[in-house]
Amino acid sequence: MQDTTVYNEKIEKVLANINKVMIGKEDVATLSLVALLAEGHVLLEDVPGVGKTMLVRALAKSLDCDFRRIQFTPDLLPSDVTGISIYNPKELEFEFRAGPILGNIILADEINRTSPKTQSSLLEAMEEKNVTVDGQSIPLKKPFFVMATQNPIEYEGTYPLPEAQLDRFILKLKMGYPTFMEELEILERTSTNHPIEEIEAVMTRDELVAIQQEVREVYIDRNIQQYIINLVTKTREDFATYLGVSPRGAIALMKAAKAYAYIYERDYVLPDDVKLLAPYVMGHRIILTSEAKYEGMTSEDVIANIVKTTHIPIRKDF
């Protein structure tokens, strides 16, 4: 195991690589890395052309990992994702042809355009870290990270993700449009060659797995764990929510807080880490009541109000 300082330098280089491609999206780059180090997955929801695919490509090129892209279309089958066994007449036996899901960094592009049957083929892979083909369980490679994208403004010919699948994503992120100066810099940087072509790997696969292991060892105090539970419980009791955050959501918030602390060179979690990450972890895990929707409330509003009114542990009780 290398010194933690070396790993922190590697993390800074990965973020620097992403920021070369994604202008003005430092927070999105950091949160994507939080999900990766926490061994979770990300759902990117935003309008076309803001750089969702480029973000995943920059991350994959920085990590020297096996990158696979799956374009989710209405005619895509589950076997197109997981792989299929094909009969070999020479050997007189079936051979398994691995699908794109057996990679390290997976881009699930426009995931809401494919059928629920194909969407469900990701569930086992994302949660159990293996796929089942012809009754045989095949373990996935380490690390394994899925970043799915979807377009929030086109609903014709799409299949909204069910709650069970949304719950598998540790974070839900939005890119947003760049500012005037940021967009001007984008034009300047892409006028000749695209910055993505200049990115080189700065972290090996083994180093990434080692960092993920160290993230698990980050200390989180019992008071902060209680703070997480208080936040989650309030989502279940709030008058505006029909469905609150599940226990899986509480675990996801704890894992994300550990990864966020590690990125900022701490071996312990602060309440502020939880407070900052709560909207990204819990926002897509709640369902609002029809009355709340009628009043114009959003899940972001509900989570912000819960975070604001929940007591924050400010010191350890001895």
mmCIF file of C-alpha atoms in Angstrom:
data_model
loop_
_atom_site.group_PDB
_atom_site.id
_atom_site.type_symbol
_atom_site.label_atom_id
_atom_site.label_comp_id
_atom_site.label_asym_id
_atom_site.label_seq_id
_atom_site.Cartn_x
_atom_site.Cartn_y
_atom_site.Cartn_z
ATOM 1 C CA MET A 1 0.000 0.000 0.000
ATOM 2 C CA GLN A 2 1.384 3.362 -1.053
ATOM 3 C CA ASP A 3 1.410 6.434 1.120
ATOM 4 C CA THR A 4 -1.940 8.263 1.288
ATOM 5 C CA THR A 5 -0.229 11.449 0.089
ATOM 6 C CA VAL A 6 0.573 9.739 -3.204
ATOM 7 C CA TYR A 7 -3.073 8.790 -3.668
ATOM 8 C CA ASN A 8 -4.210 12.336 -2.913
ATOM 9 C CA GLU A 9 -1.878 13.626 -5.621
ATOM 10 C CA LYS A 10 -3.365 11.108 -8.034
ATOM 11 C CA ILE A 11 -6.891 12.286 -7.188
ATOM 12 C CA GLU A 12 -5.887 15.903 -7.835
ATOM 13 C CA LYS A 13 -4.500 14.920 -11.238
ATOM 14 C CA VAL A 14 -7.723 13.108 -12.154
ATOM 15 C CA LEU A 15 -9.778 16.183 -11.241
ATOM 16 C CA ALA A 16 -7.378 18.406 -13.182
ATOM 17 C CA ASN A 17 -7.827 16.202 -16.251
ATOM 18 C CA ILE A 18 -11.609 16.404 -16.051
ATOM 19 C CA ASN A 19 -11.512 20.169 -15.555
ATOM 20 C CA LYS A 20 -9.470 20.530 -18.737
ATOM 21 C CA VAL A 21 -12.449 19.160 -20.643
ATOM 22 C CA MET A 22 -15.356 20.353 -18.475
ATOM 23 C CA ILE A 23 -15.107 24.125 -18.093
ATOM 24 C CA GLY A 24 -16.694 25.511 -14.937
ATOM 25 C CA LYS A 25 -17.973 22.133 -13.700
ATOM 26 C CA GLU A 26 -15.534 21.519 -10.843
ATOM 27 C CA ASP A 27 -18.334 20.536 -8.462
ATOM 28 C CA VAL A 28 -19.749 17.961 -10.895
ATOM 29 C CA ALA A 29 -16.265 16.518 -11.465
ATOM 30 C CA THR A 30 -15.684 16.200 -7.712
ATOM 31 C CA LEU A 31 -19.072 14.603 -7.071
ATOM 32 C CA SER A 32 -18.534 12.101 -9.897
ATOM 33 C CA LEU A 33 -15.253 11.089 -8.288
ATOM 34 C CA VAL A 34 -17.038 10.853 -4.912
ATOM 35 C CA ALA A 35 -19.421 8.287 -6.392
ATOM 36 C CA LEU A 36 -16.577 6.327 -7.964
ATOM 37 C CA LEU A 37 -14.503 6.180 -4.761
ATOM 38 C CA ALA A 38 -17.616 5.241 -2.771
ATOM 39 C CA GLU A 39 -18.147 2.314 -5.182
ATOM 40 C CA GLY A 40 -21.492 3.732 -6.273
ATOM 41 C CA HIS A 41 -23.015 4.843 -9.568
ATOM 42 C CA VAL A 42 -24.163 8.179 -11.009
ATOM 43 C CA LEU A 43 -27.281 9.280 -12.883
ATOM 44 C CA LEU A 44 -26.626 12.372 -15.020
ATOM 45 C CA GLU A 45 -29.837 14.139 -16.018
ATOM 46 C CA ASP A 46 -29.656 17.190 -18.234
ATOM 47 C CA VAL A 47 -30.421 18.572 -21.679
ATOM 48 C CA PRO A 48 -28.382 17.421 -24.713
ATOM 49 C CA GLY A 49 -25.048 19.001 -25.512
ATOM 50 C CA VAL A 50 -23.873 20.128 -22.064
ATOM 51 C CA GLY A 51 -21.055 17.552 -21.833
ATOM 52 C CA LYS A 52 -22.509 14.515 -20.046
ATOM 53 C CA THR A 53 -20.761 11.992 -22.305
ATOM 54 C CA MET A 54 -17.535 14.003 -22.345
ATOM 55 C CA LEU A 55 -17.425 13.916 -18.533
ATOM 56 C CA VAL A 56 -17.486 10.113 -18.500
ATOM 57 C CA ARG A 57 -14.895 9.852 -21.271
ATOM 58 C CA ALA A 58 -12.525 12.214 -19.443
ATOM 59 C CA LEU A 59 -12.905 10.215 -16.237
ATOM 60 C CA ALA A 60 -12.307 6.893 -18.001
ATOM 61 C CA LYS A 61 -9.206 8.137 -19.868
ATOM 62 C CA SER A 62 -7.739 9.497 -16.630
ATOM 63 C CA LEU A 63 -8.068 6.141 -14.862
ATOM 64 C CA ASP A 64 -6.556 3.736 -17.392
ATOM 65 C CA CYS A 65 -9.639 1.537 -17.056
ATOM 66 C CA ASP A 66 -11.627 -0.495 -19.545
ATOM 67 C CA PHE A 67 -14.241 1.954 -20.877
ATOM 68 C CA ARG A 68 -17.454 0.675 -22.455
ATOM 69 C CA ARG A 69 -20.329 2.681 -23.910
ATOM 70 C CA ILE A 70 -23.847 1.264 -24.202
ATOM 71 C CA GLN A 71 -26.260 3.250 -26.362
ATOM 72 C CA PHE A 72 -29.664 2.381 -24.934
ATOM 73 C CA THR A 73 -32.182 2.175 -27.757
ATOM 74 C CA PRO A 74 -35.753 0.755 -27.824
ATOM 75 C CA ASP A 75 -34.586 -2.420 -29.606
ATOM 76 C CA LEU A 76 -31.737 -3.205 -27.182
ATOM 77 C CA LEU A 77 -32.028 -6.630 -25.514
ATOM 78 C CA PRO A 78 -30.738 -7.705 -22.079
ATOM 79 C CA SER A 79 -28.289 -10.081 -23.758
ATOM 80 C CA ASP A 80 -26.822 -7.101 -25.637
ATOM 81 C CA VAL A 81 -25.819 -5.730 -22.243
ATOM 82 C CA THR A 82 -24.792 -8.827 -20.266
ATOM 83 C CA GLY A 83 -23.470 -11.037 -23.073
ATOM 84 C CA ILE A 84 -24.602 -14.306 -24.610
ATOM 85 C CA SER A 85 -23.470 -17.936 -25.001
ATOM 86 C CA ILE A 86 -22.838 -18.960 -28.619
ATOM 87 C CA TYR A 87 -22.430 -22.557 -29.786
ATOM 88 C CA ASN A 88 -19.000 -23.389 -31.215
ATOM 89 C CA PRO A 89 -19.365 -26.323 -33.668
ATOM 90 C CA LYS A 90 -15.609 -26.999 -33.659
ATOM 91 C CA GLU A 91 -15.349 -27.389 -29.900
ATOM 92 C CA LEU A 92 -18.886 -28.811 -29.600
ATOM 93 C CA GLU A 93 -19.637 -26.518 -26.683
ATOM 94 C CA PHE A 94 -21.082 -23.104 -25.889
ATOM 95 C CA GLU A 95 -18.732 -20.130 -25.540
ATOM 96 C CA PHE A 96 -19.610 -17.046 -23.556
ATOM 97 C CA ARG A 97 -19.255 -13.753 -25.421
ATOM 98 C CA ALA A 98 -19.034 -11.019 -22.820
ATOM 99 C CA GLY A 99 -21.275 -7.975 -23.164
ATOM 100 C CA PRO A 100 -20.215 -4.362 -22.582
ATOM 101 C CA ILE A 101 -21.306 -4.502 -18.946
ATOM 102 C CA LEU A 102 -18.149 -6.505 -18.179
ATOM 103 C CA GLY A 103 -15.939 -3.430 -18.257
ATOM 104 C CA ASN A 104 -14.686 -1.015 -15.600
ATOM 105 C CA ILE A 105 -16.215 2.350 -16.525
ATOM 106 C CA ILE A 106 -19.629 1.980 -18.168
ATOM 107 C CA LEU A 107 -21.463 4.809 -19.925
ATOM 108 C CA ALA A 108 -25.171 3.946 -20.103
ATOM 109 C CA ASP A 109 -26.209 6.570 -22.629
ATOM 110 C CA GLU A 110 -29.881 7.670 -22.599
ATOM 111 C CA ILE A 111 -30.879 4.859 -20.280
ATOM 112 C CA ASN A 112 -34.545 5.873 -20.280
ATOM 113 C CA ARG A 113 -34.910 5.151 -24.009
ATOM 114 C CA THR A 114 -34.764 1.378 -23.650
ATOM 115 C CA SER A 115 -37.417 -1.028 -22.378
ATOM 116 C CA PRO A 116 -37.819 -1.832 -18.651
ATOM 117 C CA LYS A 117 -36.707 -5.407 -19.377
ATOM 118 C CA THR A 118 -33.340 -4.176 -20.633
ATOM 119 C CA GLN A 119 -33.090 -1.547 -17.889
ATOM 120 C CA SER A 120 -33.497 -4.324 -15.317
ATOM 121 C CA SER A 121 -30.430 -6.103 -16.713
ATOM 122 C CA LEU A 122 -28.394 -3.361 -15.037
ATOM 123 C CA LEU A 123 -29.945 -3.908 -11.608
ATOM 124 C CA GLU A 124 -28.049 -7.054 -10.666
ATOM 125 C CA ALA A 125 -24.798 -5.692 -12.089
ATOM 126 C CA MET A 126 -25.034 -2.381 -10.231
ATOM 127 C CA GLU A 127 -26.046 -3.859 -6.890
ATOM 128 C CA GLU A 128 -24.555 -7.356 -6.769
ATOM 129 C CA LYS A 129 -21.455 -6.716 -8.913
ATOM 130 C CA ASN A 130 -22.172 -9.787 -11.061
ATOM 131 C CA VAL A 131 -24.385 -10.860 -13.962
ATOM 132 C CA THR A 132 -26.243 -14.107 -14.540
ATOM 133 C CA VAL A 133 -26.126 -15.689 -18.010
ATOM 134 C CA ASP A 134 -27.645 -19.109 -18.695
ATOM 135 C CA GLY A 135 -27.926 -19.748 -14.973
ATOM 136 C CA GLN A 136 -24.263 -19.000 -14.300
ATOM 137 C CA SER A 137 -23.179 -16.065 -12.143
ATOM 138 C CA ILE A 138 -20.267 -14.132 -13.639
ATOM 139 C CA PRO A 139 -18.426 -11.643 -11.366
ATOM 140 C CA LEU A 140 -17.688 -8.210 -12.769
ATOM 141 C CA LYS A 141 -14.281 -6.598 -12.945
ATOM 142 C CA LYS A 142 -12.982 -4.305 -10.229
ATOM 143 C CA PRO A 143 -13.451 -1.387 -10.221
ATOM 144 C CA PHE A 144 -16.982 -1.246 -11.650
ATOM 145 C CA PHE A 145 -18.657 2.117 -12.177
ATOM 146 C CA VAL A 146 -21.810 3.010 -14.128
ATOM 147 C CA MET A 147 -22.607 6.552 -15.174
ATOM 148 C CA ALA A 148 -26.019 6.729 -16.836
ATOM 149 C CA THR A 149 -27.404 9.717 -18.717
ATOM 150 C CA GLN A 150 -30.945 10.701 -19.526
ATOM 151 C CA ASN A 151 -32.697 13.640 -21.171
ATOM 152 C CA PRO A 152 -35.316 15.261 -18.882
ATOM 153 C CA ILE A 153 -37.205 17.166 -21.602
ATOM 154 C CA GLU A 154 -38.042 14.364 -24.049
ATOM 155 C CA TYR A 155 -40.736 11.942 -22.897
ATOM 156 C CA GLU A 156 -42.001 10.532 -26.205
ATOM 157 C CA GLY A 157 -40.673 7.014 -26.694
ATOM 158 C CA THR A 158 -39.013 6.873 -23.274
ATOM 159 C CA TYR A 159 -39.441 4.618 -20.246
ATOM 160 C CA PRO A 160 -39.043 6.421 -16.900
ATOM 161 C CA LEU A 161 -36.708 4.627 -14.524
ATOM 162 C CA PRO A 162 -38.586 2.803 -11.729
ATOM 163 C CA GLU A 163 -37.854 3.673 -8.110
ATOM 164 C CA ALA A 164 -36.001 0.376 -7.602
ATOM 165 C CA GLN A 165 -33.474 1.336 -10.257
ATOM 166 C CA LEU A 166 -33.186 4.981 -9.215
ATOM 167 C CA ASP A 167 -32.286 3.737 -5.735
ATOM 168 C CA ARG A 168 -29.214 1.994 -7.197
ATOM 169 C CA PHE A 169 -27.615 5.331 -8.101
ATOM 170 C CA ILE A 170 -25.690 6.829 -5.218
ATOM 171 C CA LEU A 171 -25.866 10.347 -6.725
ATOM 172 C CA LYS A 172 -28.043 12.172 -9.220
ATOM 173 C CA LEU A 173 -26.288 15.120 -10.860
ATOM 174 C CA LYS A 174 -27.203 17.920 -13.246
ATOM 175 C CA MET A 175 -24.709 19.796 -15.432
ATOM 176 C CA GLY A 176 -26.494 23.041 -16.302
ATOM 177 C CA TYR A 177 -25.572 25.551 -18.990
ATOM 178 C CA PRO A 178 -22.188 27.320 -18.791
ATOM 179 C CA THR A 179 -21.861 31.046 -18.177
ATOM 180 C CA PHE A 180 -20.939 33.435 -20.996
ATOM 181 C CA MET A 181 -17.226 33.415 -20.134
ATOM 182 C CA GLU A 182 -17.169 29.648 -19.599
ATOM 183 C CA GLU A 183 -18.775 29.038 -22.995
ATOM 184 C CA LEU A 184 -16.319 31.435 -24.615
ATOM 185 C CA GLU A 185 -13.444 29.423 -23.117
ATOM 186 C CA ILE A 186 -15.041 26.213 -24.417
ATOM 187 C CA LEU A 187 -15.011 27.630 -27.950
ATOM 188 C CA GLU A 188 -11.377 28.708 -27.605
ATOM 189 C CA ARG A 189 -10.230 25.306 -26.304
ATOM 190 C CA THR A 190 -12.068 23.328 -29.005
ATOM 191 C CA SER A 191 -11.252 25.608 -31.969
ATOM 192 C CA THR A 192 -8.396 23.336 -33.114
ATOM 193 C CA ASN A 193 -8.182 20.059 -31.150
ATOM 194 C CA HIS A 194 -10.531 18.845 -28.449
ATOM 195 C CA PRO A 195 -8.928 18.716 -24.962
ATOM 196 C CA ILE A 196 -10.145 15.112 -24.514
ATOM 197 C CA GLU A 197 -7.485 13.997 -27.026
ATOM 198 C CA GLU A 198 -4.684 15.318 -24.809
ATOM 199 C CA ILE A 199 -5.750 13.527 -21.621
ATOM 200 C CA GLU A 200 -3.487 10.727 -20.411
ATOM 201 C CA ALA A 201 -4.028 8.165 -17.670
ATOM 202 C CA VAL A 202 -2.815 9.345 -14.265
ATOM 203 C CA MET A 203 -4.093 6.485 -12.091
ATOM 204 C CA THR A 204 -3.915 2.724 -12.582
ATOM 205 C CA ARG A 205 -6.726 0.277 -11.987
ATOM 206 C CA ASP A 206 -4.975 -1.232 -8.955
ATOM 207 C CA GLU A 207 -4.439 2.206 -7.417
ATOM 208 C CA LEU A 208 -8.134 3.004 -7.796
ATOM 209 C CA VAL A 209 -9.133 -0.252 -6.078
ATOM 210 C CA ALA A 210 -6.667 0.506 -3.258
ATOM 211 C CA ILE A 211 -8.152 3.998 -2.800
ATOM 212 C CA GLN A 212 -11.673 2.551 -2.670
ATOM 213 C CA GLN A 213 -10.487 0.238 0.089
ATOM 214 C CA GLU A 214 -9.015 3.164 2.039
ATOM 215 C CA VAL A 215 -12.260 5.134 1.676
ATOM 216 C CA ARG A 216 -14.066 2.339 3.531
ATOM 217 C CA GLU A 217 -11.726 2.903 6.491
ATOM 218 C CA VAL A 218 -12.547 6.611 6.833
ATOM 219 C CA TYR A 219 -13.890 7.228 10.347
ATOM 220 C CA ILE A 220 -17.468 8.384 10.854
ATOM 221 C CA ASP A 221 -18.618 9.199 14.373
ATOM 222 C CA ARG A 222 -21.805 7.734 15.815
ATOM 223 C CA ASN A 223 -23.241 11.261 16.230
ATOM 224 C CA ILE A 224 -22.886 11.832 12.493
ATOM 225 C CA GLN A 225 -24.481 8.462 11.782
ATOM 226 C CA GLN A 226 -27.412 9.581 13.940
ATOM 227 C CA TYR A 227 -27.527 12.833 11.959
ATOM 228 C CA ILE A 228 -27.841 10.809 8.742
ATOM 229 C CA ILE A 229 -30.660 8.737 10.225
ATOM 230 C CA ASN A 230 -32.464 11.897 11.374
ATOM 231 C CA LEU A 231 -32.329 13.300 7.844
ATOM 232 C CA VAL A 232 -33.581 10.042 6.321
ATOM 233 C CA THR A 233 -36.365 9.660 8.889
ATOM 234 C CA LYS A 234 -37.665 13.162 8.209
ATOM 235 C CA THR A 235 -38.045 12.348 4.497
ATOM 236 C CA ARG A 236 -40.409 9.544 5.501
ATOM 237 C CA GLU A 237 -42.423 11.740 7.866
ATOM 238 C CA ASP A 238 -42.624 14.947 5.816
ATOM 239 C CA PHE A 239 -46.156 15.895 4.709
ATOM 240 C CA ALA A 240 -44.904 16.556 1.169
ATOM 241 C CA THR A 241 -43.464 13.069 0.578
ATOM 242 C CA TYR A 242 -45.366 9.986 -0.507
ATOM 243 C CA LEU A 243 -42.204 7.828 -0.336
ATOM 244 C CA GLY A 244 -39.152 8.615 1.767
ATOM 245 C CA VAL A 245 -35.509 7.566 1.574
ATOM 246 C CA SER A 246 -34.792 3.867 2.111
ATOM 247 C CA PRO A 247 -32.102 2.385 4.392
ATOM 248 C CA ARG A 248 -30.037 1.902 1.228
ATOM 249 C CA GLY A 249 -30.160 5.685 0.847
ATOM 250 C CA ALA A 250 -28.801 6.163 4.367
ATOM 251 C CA ILE A 251 -25.912 3.805 3.599
ATOM 252 C CA ALA A 252 -25.283 5.653 0.326
ATOM 253 C CA LEU A 253 -25.100 9.002 2.142
ATOM 254 C CA MET A 254 -22.594 7.584 4.630
ATOM 255 C CA LYS A 255 -20.408 6.107 1.861
ATOM 256 C CA ALA A 256 -20.504 9.331 -0.146
ATOM 257 C CA ALA A 257 -19.534 11.375 2.924
ATOM 258 C CA LYS A 258 -16.540 9.096 3.516
ATOM 259 C CA ALA A 259 -15.389 9.492 -0.098
ATOM 260 C CA TYR A 260 -15.854 13.270 0.019
ATOM 261 C CA ALA A 261 -13.770 13.472 3.199
ATOM 262 C CA TYR A 262 -11.022 11.352 1.626
ATOM 263 C CA ILE A 263 -10.839 13.583 -1.458
ATOM 264 C CA TYR A 264 -10.223 16.545 0.836
ATOM 265 C CA GLU A 265 -7.451 14.649 2.645
ATOM 266 C CA ARG A 266 -9.337 13.823 5.831
ATOM 267 C CA ASP A 267 -9.634 10.422 7.497
ATOM 268 C CA TYR A 268 -12.842 11.422 9.287
ATOM 269 C CA VAL A 269 -16.285 12.684 8.224
ATOM 270 C CA LEU A 270 -17.638 16.107 9.177
ATOM 271 C CA PRO A 271 -21.342 16.992 9.512
ATOM 272 C CA ASP A 272 -20.816 19.502 6.699
ATOM 273 C CA ASP A 273 -19.902 16.630 4.365
ATOM 274 C CA VAL A 274 -23.276 15.024 5.010
ATOM 275 C CA LYS A 275 -25.103 18.343 4.720
ATOM 276 C CA LEU A 276 -23.504 19.133 1.362
ATOM 277 C CA LEU A 277 -24.124 15.700 -0.161
ATOM 278 C CA ALA A 278 -27.681 15.171 1.126
ATOM 279 C CA PRO A 279 -29.464 16.813 -1.860
ATOM 280 C CA TYR A 280 -27.499 14.755 -4.402
ATOM 281 C CA VAL A 281 -27.977 11.464 -2.556
ATOM 282 C CA MET A 282 -31.576 11.830 -1.353
ATOM 283 C CA GLY A 283 -33.227 14.022 -3.988
ATOM 284 C CA HIS A 284 -33.963 11.216 -6.468
ATOM 285 C CA ARG A 285 -34.998 8.743 -3.761
ATOM 286 C CA ILE A 286 -38.169 10.492 -2.621
ATOM 287 C CA ILE A 287 -41.599 10.736 -4.264
ATOM 288 C CA LEU A 288 -43.714 13.800 -3.625
ATOM 289 C CA THR A 289 -47.446 13.728 -2.931
ATOM 290 C CA SER A 290 -49.799 15.049 -5.597
ATOM 291 C CA GLU A 291 -50.673 17.974 -3.316
ATOM 292 C CA ALA A 292 -47.009 18.989 -3.020
ATOM 293 C CA LYS A 293 -46.568 18.800 -6.782
ATOM 294 C CA TYR A 294 -49.700 20.896 -7.277
ATOM 295 C CA GLU A 295 -48.223 23.561 -4.994
ATOM 296 C CA GLY A 296 -45.106 23.634 -7.172
ATOM 297 C CA MET A 297 -42.757 21.960 -4.710
ATOM 298 C CA THR A 298 -39.789 19.942 -5.933
ATOM 299 C CA SER A 299 -37.733 17.224 -4.283
ATOM 300 C CA GLU A 300 -34.881 19.738 -4.018
ATOM 301 C CA ASP A 301 -37.120 22.075 -2.020
ATOM 302 C CA VAL A 302 -38.155 19.285 0.359
ATOM 303 C CA ILE A 303 -34.579 18.105 0.971
ATOM 304 C CA ALA A 304 -33.345 21.678 1.468
ATOM 305 C CA ASN A 305 -36.044 22.299 4.068
ATOM 306 C CA ILE A 306 -35.258 19.035 5.886
ATOM 307 C CA VAL A 307 -31.526 19.814 5.975
ATOM 308 C CA LYS A 308 -32.276 23.330 7.228
ATOM 309 C CA THR A 309 -34.500 22.177 10.088
ATOM 310 C CA THR A 310 -32.469 19.157 11.246
ATOM 311 C CA HIS A 311 -30.137 19.652 14.203
ATOM 312 C CA ILE A 312 -26.468 19.396 13.219
ATOM 313 C CA PRO A 313 -24.082 17.735 15.716
ATOM 314 C CA ILE A 314 -21.501 20.425 16.411
ATOM 315 C CA ARG A 315 -19.345 18.613 18.944
ATOM 316 C CA LYS A 316 -18.708 15.119 20.199
ATOM 317 C CA ASP A 317 -20.347 14.187 23.520
ATOM 318 C CA PHE A 318 -17.848 12.561 25.865
#
